[in-house]
Amino acid sequence: MANTAILGHSFVTRLERAKTGLLDDVLFFGKGGATSISLIHSDVFKKFMATDVSKVFLQVAGNDISAMSTLEGIVGNIDKLVRSILEKPDPPNNHYREYLLQIPSTRDDGHRL
């Protein structure tokens, strides 16, 4: 039985199609075009939530980036996704740590990021 899942957008669906027997013990949950938030509301996410895996790798946020997106918004959406995963009846049992990511608010040339 698989104890690892990969959850994300179209890259995950392509990875699943391309696997050559090396990842037979991995479950793939991909939804093309999904953002971190739309993934939470998808059938793919519901299927993922019904599985029992001890590890999950997220491949997300590529579709969250737009001309109107902000760093805070993207990080907040990923946080909502992670918190939704941790609401599973049997969440992945790895140890979770909080990491502080410090990103300057301006580039070296003075423009806002």
PDB file of C-alpha atoms in Angstrom:
ATOM      1  CA  MET A   1       0.000   0.000   0.000  1.00  0.00           C
ATOM      2  CA  ALA A   2       1.217   3.501  -0.809  1.00  0.00           C
ATOM      3  CA  ASN A   3       2.222   5.674   2.110  1.00  0.00           C
ATOM      4  CA  THR A   4       3.211   8.732   0.071  1.00  0.00           C
ATOM      5  CA  ALA A   5       1.095  11.144  -1.960  1.00  0.00           C
ATOM      6  CA  ILE A   6       1.914  14.004  -4.294  1.00  0.00           C
ATOM      7  CA  LEU A   7      -0.781  16.682  -4.442  1.00  0.00           C
ATOM      8  CA  GLY A   8      -0.799  19.586  -6.851  1.00  0.00           C
ATOM      9  CA  HIS A   9      -1.680  20.869 -10.309  1.00  0.00           C
ATOM     10  CA  SER A  10      -0.881  19.736 -13.853  1.00  0.00           C
ATOM     11  CA  PHE A  11       2.754  18.866 -13.137  1.00  0.00           C
ATOM     12  CA  VAL A  12       1.496  16.077 -10.879  1.00  0.00           C
ATOM     13  CA  THR A  13      -0.803  14.670 -13.562  1.00  0.00           C
ATOM     14  CA  ARG A  14       2.096  14.717 -16.038  1.00  0.00           C
ATOM     15  CA  LEU A  15       4.400  13.045 -13.533  1.00  0.00           C
ATOM     16  CA  GLU A  16       1.853  10.298 -12.981  1.00  0.00           C
ATOM     17  CA  ARG A  17       1.594   9.667 -16.730  1.00  0.00           C
ATOM     18  CA  ALA A  18       5.380   9.604 -17.089  1.00  0.00           C
ATOM     19  CA  LYS A  19       6.183   7.277 -14.196  1.00  0.00           C
ATOM     20  CA  THR A  20       8.093   4.206 -15.249  1.00  0.00           C
ATOM     21  CA  GLY A  21       7.628   1.868 -12.314  1.00  0.00           C
ATOM     22  CA  LEU A  22       9.891   3.876 -10.048  1.00  0.00           C
ATOM     23  CA  LEU A  23       6.987   5.484  -8.206  1.00  0.00           C
ATOM     24  CA  ASP A  24       4.554   2.588  -7.982  1.00  0.00           C
ATOM     25  CA  ASP A  25       4.155   3.121  -4.240  1.00  0.00           C
ATOM     26  CA  VAL A  26       3.178   6.797  -4.645  1.00  0.00           C
ATOM     27  CA  LEU A  27      -0.366   8.113  -5.066  1.00  0.00           C
ATOM     28  CA  PHE A  28      -0.821  11.072  -7.414  1.00  0.00           C
ATOM     29  CA  PHE A  29      -3.494  13.729  -6.968  1.00  0.00           C
ATOM     30  CA  GLY A  30      -3.210  16.370  -9.663  1.00  0.00           C
ATOM     31  CA  LYS A  31      -5.668  18.871 -11.098  1.00  0.00           C
ATOM     32  CA  GLY A  32      -4.609  20.864 -14.121  1.00  0.00           C
ATOM     33  CA  GLY A  33      -4.928  24.623 -13.701  1.00  0.00           C
ATOM     34  CA  ALA A  34      -5.621  24.429  -9.975  1.00  0.00           C
ATOM     35  CA  THR A  35      -4.623  27.197  -7.611  1.00  0.00           C
ATOM     36  CA  SER A  36      -3.983  26.445  -3.951  1.00  0.00           C
ATOM     37  CA  ILE A  37      -7.548  27.503  -3.108  1.00  0.00           C
ATOM     38  CA  SER A  38      -9.349  25.877  -6.046  1.00  0.00           C
ATOM     39  CA  LEU A  39      -7.507  22.644  -5.253  1.00  0.00           C
ATOM     40  CA  ILE A  40      -9.109  22.599  -1.786  1.00  0.00           C
ATOM     41  CA  HIS A  41     -12.571  22.689  -3.393  1.00  0.00           C
ATOM     42  CA  SER A  42     -11.865  20.036  -6.043  1.00  0.00           C
ATOM     43  CA  ASP A  43     -12.902  16.399  -6.324  1.00  0.00           C
ATOM     44  CA  VAL A  44      -9.198  15.546  -6.506  1.00  0.00           C
ATOM     45  CA  PHE A  45      -8.701  17.014  -3.026  1.00  0.00           C
ATOM     46  CA  LYS A  46     -11.713  15.102  -1.698  1.00  0.00           C
ATOM     47  CA  LYS A  47     -10.166  11.870  -3.016  1.00  0.00           C
ATOM     48  CA  PHE A  48      -6.842  12.782  -1.427  1.00  0.00           C
ATOM     49  CA  MET A  49      -8.514  13.484   1.914  1.00  0.00           C
ATOM     50  CA  ALA A  50     -10.052  10.000   1.834  1.00  0.00           C
ATOM     51  CA  THR A  51      -6.641   8.296   1.586  1.00  0.00           C
ATOM     52  CA  ASP A  52      -4.396   7.175   4.399  1.00  0.00           C
ATOM     53  CA  VAL A  53      -0.839   8.305   3.684  1.00  0.00           C
ATOM     54  CA  SER A  54       1.987   9.134   6.055  1.00  0.00           C
ATOM     55  CA  LYS A  55       3.709  11.640   3.741  1.00  0.00           C
ATOM     56  CA  VAL A  56       2.434  14.223   1.302  1.00  0.00           C
ATOM     57  CA  PHE A  57       4.452  16.382  -1.053  1.00  0.00           C
ATOM     58  CA  LEU A  58       2.813  19.552  -2.345  1.00  0.00           C
ATOM     59  CA  GLN A  59       3.455  20.893  -5.816  1.00  0.00           C
ATOM     60  CA  VAL A  60       1.442  24.092  -5.698  1.00  0.00           C
ATOM     61  CA  ALA A  61       1.437  27.860  -6.232  1.00  0.00           C
ATOM     62  CA  GLY A  62       2.535  27.996  -9.866  1.00  0.00           C
ATOM     63  CA  ASN A  63      -1.019  28.859 -10.877  1.00  0.00           C
ATOM     64  CA  ASP A  64      -1.446  31.267  -7.948  1.00  0.00           C
ATOM     65  CA  ILE A  65       0.939  33.774  -9.504  1.00  0.00           C
ATOM     66  CA  SER A  66      -0.648  36.535 -11.567  1.00  0.00           C
ATOM     67  CA  ALA A  67      -0.151  40.234 -12.200  1.00  0.00           C
ATOM     68  CA  MET A  68      -2.470  40.957  -9.255  1.00  0.00           C
ATOM     69  CA  SER A  69      -1.102  38.415  -6.758  1.00  0.00           C
ATOM     70  CA  THR A  70       0.877  39.352  -3.680  1.00  0.00           C
ATOM     71  CA  LEU A  71       3.415  37.386  -1.703  1.00  0.00           C
ATOM     72  CA  GLU A  72       1.150  37.519   1.342  1.00  0.00           C
ATOM     73  CA  GLY A  73      -1.827  36.258  -0.660  1.00  0.00           C
ATOM     74  CA  ILE A  74       0.068  33.342  -2.171  1.00  0.00           C
ATOM     75  CA  VAL A  75       1.579  32.300   1.160  1.00  0.00           C
ATOM     76  CA  GLY A  76      -1.824  32.667   2.846  1.00  0.00           C
ATOM     77  CA  ASN A  77      -3.456  30.395   0.266  1.00  0.00           C
ATOM     78  CA  ILE A  78      -0.763  27.747   0.688  1.00  0.00           C
ATOM     79  CA  ASP A  79      -1.250  27.999   4.455  1.00  0.00           C
ATOM     80  CA  LYS A  80      -4.998  27.362   4.012  1.00  0.00           C
ATOM     81  CA  LEU A  81      -4.216  24.284   1.920  1.00  0.00           C
ATOM     82  CA  VAL A  82      -1.787  22.895   4.503  1.00  0.00           C
ATOM     83  CA  ARG A  83      -4.254  23.543   7.333  1.00  0.00           C
ATOM     84  CA  SER A  84      -6.962  21.738   5.345  1.00  0.00           C
ATOM     85  CA  ILE A  85      -4.668  18.732   4.952  1.00  0.00           C
ATOM     86  CA  LEU A  86      -3.970  18.709   8.680  1.00  0.00           C
ATOM     87  CA  GLU A  87      -7.733  18.491   9.306  1.00  0.00           C
ATOM     88  CA  LYS A  88      -7.719  14.940   7.906  1.00  0.00           C
ATOM     89  CA  PRO A  89      -8.947  12.369  10.425  1.00  0.00           C
ATOM     90  CA  ASP A  90      -5.509  10.721  10.099  1.00  0.00           C
ATOM     91  CA  PRO A  91      -3.210  13.525   8.903  1.00  0.00           C
ATOM     92  CA  PRO A  92       0.241  12.674   7.584  1.00  0.00           C
ATOM     93  CA  ASN A  93       2.265  11.814  10.674  1.00  0.00           C
ATOM     94  CA  ASN A  94       5.493  13.608   9.876  1.00  0.00           C
ATOM     95  CA  HIS A  95       6.794  16.227  12.239  1.00  0.00           C
ATOM     96  CA  TYR A  96       5.823  19.706  11.163  1.00  0.00           C
ATOM     97  CA  ARG A  97       7.971  22.713  11.830  1.00  0.00           C
ATOM     98  CA  GLU A  98       7.276  26.355  11.269  1.00  0.00           C
ATOM     99  CA  TYR A  99       9.813  28.120   9.131  1.00  0.00           C
ATOM    100  CA  LEU A 100      10.123  31.875   9.002  1.00  0.00           C
ATOM    101  CA  LEU A 101      10.732  32.963   5.440  1.00  0.00           C
ATOM    102  CA  GLN A 102      12.153  36.454   5.375  1.00  0.00           C
ATOM    103  CA  ILE A 103      11.832  38.171   2.021  1.00  0.00           C
ATOM    104  CA  PRO A 104      12.652  41.847   1.655  1.00  0.00           C
ATOM    105  CA  SER A 105       9.733  44.019   0.576  1.00  0.00           C
ATOM    106  CA  THR A 106      11.838  45.859  -1.992  1.00  0.00           C
ATOM    107  CA  ARG A 107      14.399  44.844  -4.561  1.00  0.00           C
ATOM    108  CA  ASP A 108      17.932  46.231  -4.531  1.00  0.00           C
ATOM    109  CA  ASP A 109      16.843  48.909  -7.012  1.00  0.00           C
ATOM    110  CA  GLY A 110      14.140  50.191  -4.622  1.00  0.00           C
ATOM    111  CA  HIS A 111      11.097  48.797  -6.459  1.00  0.00           C
ATOM    112  CA  ARG A 112       8.484  46.980  -4.399  1.00  0.00           C
ATOM    113  CA  LEU A 113       8.366  43.215  -4.873  1.00  0.00           C
TER     114      LEU A 113
END
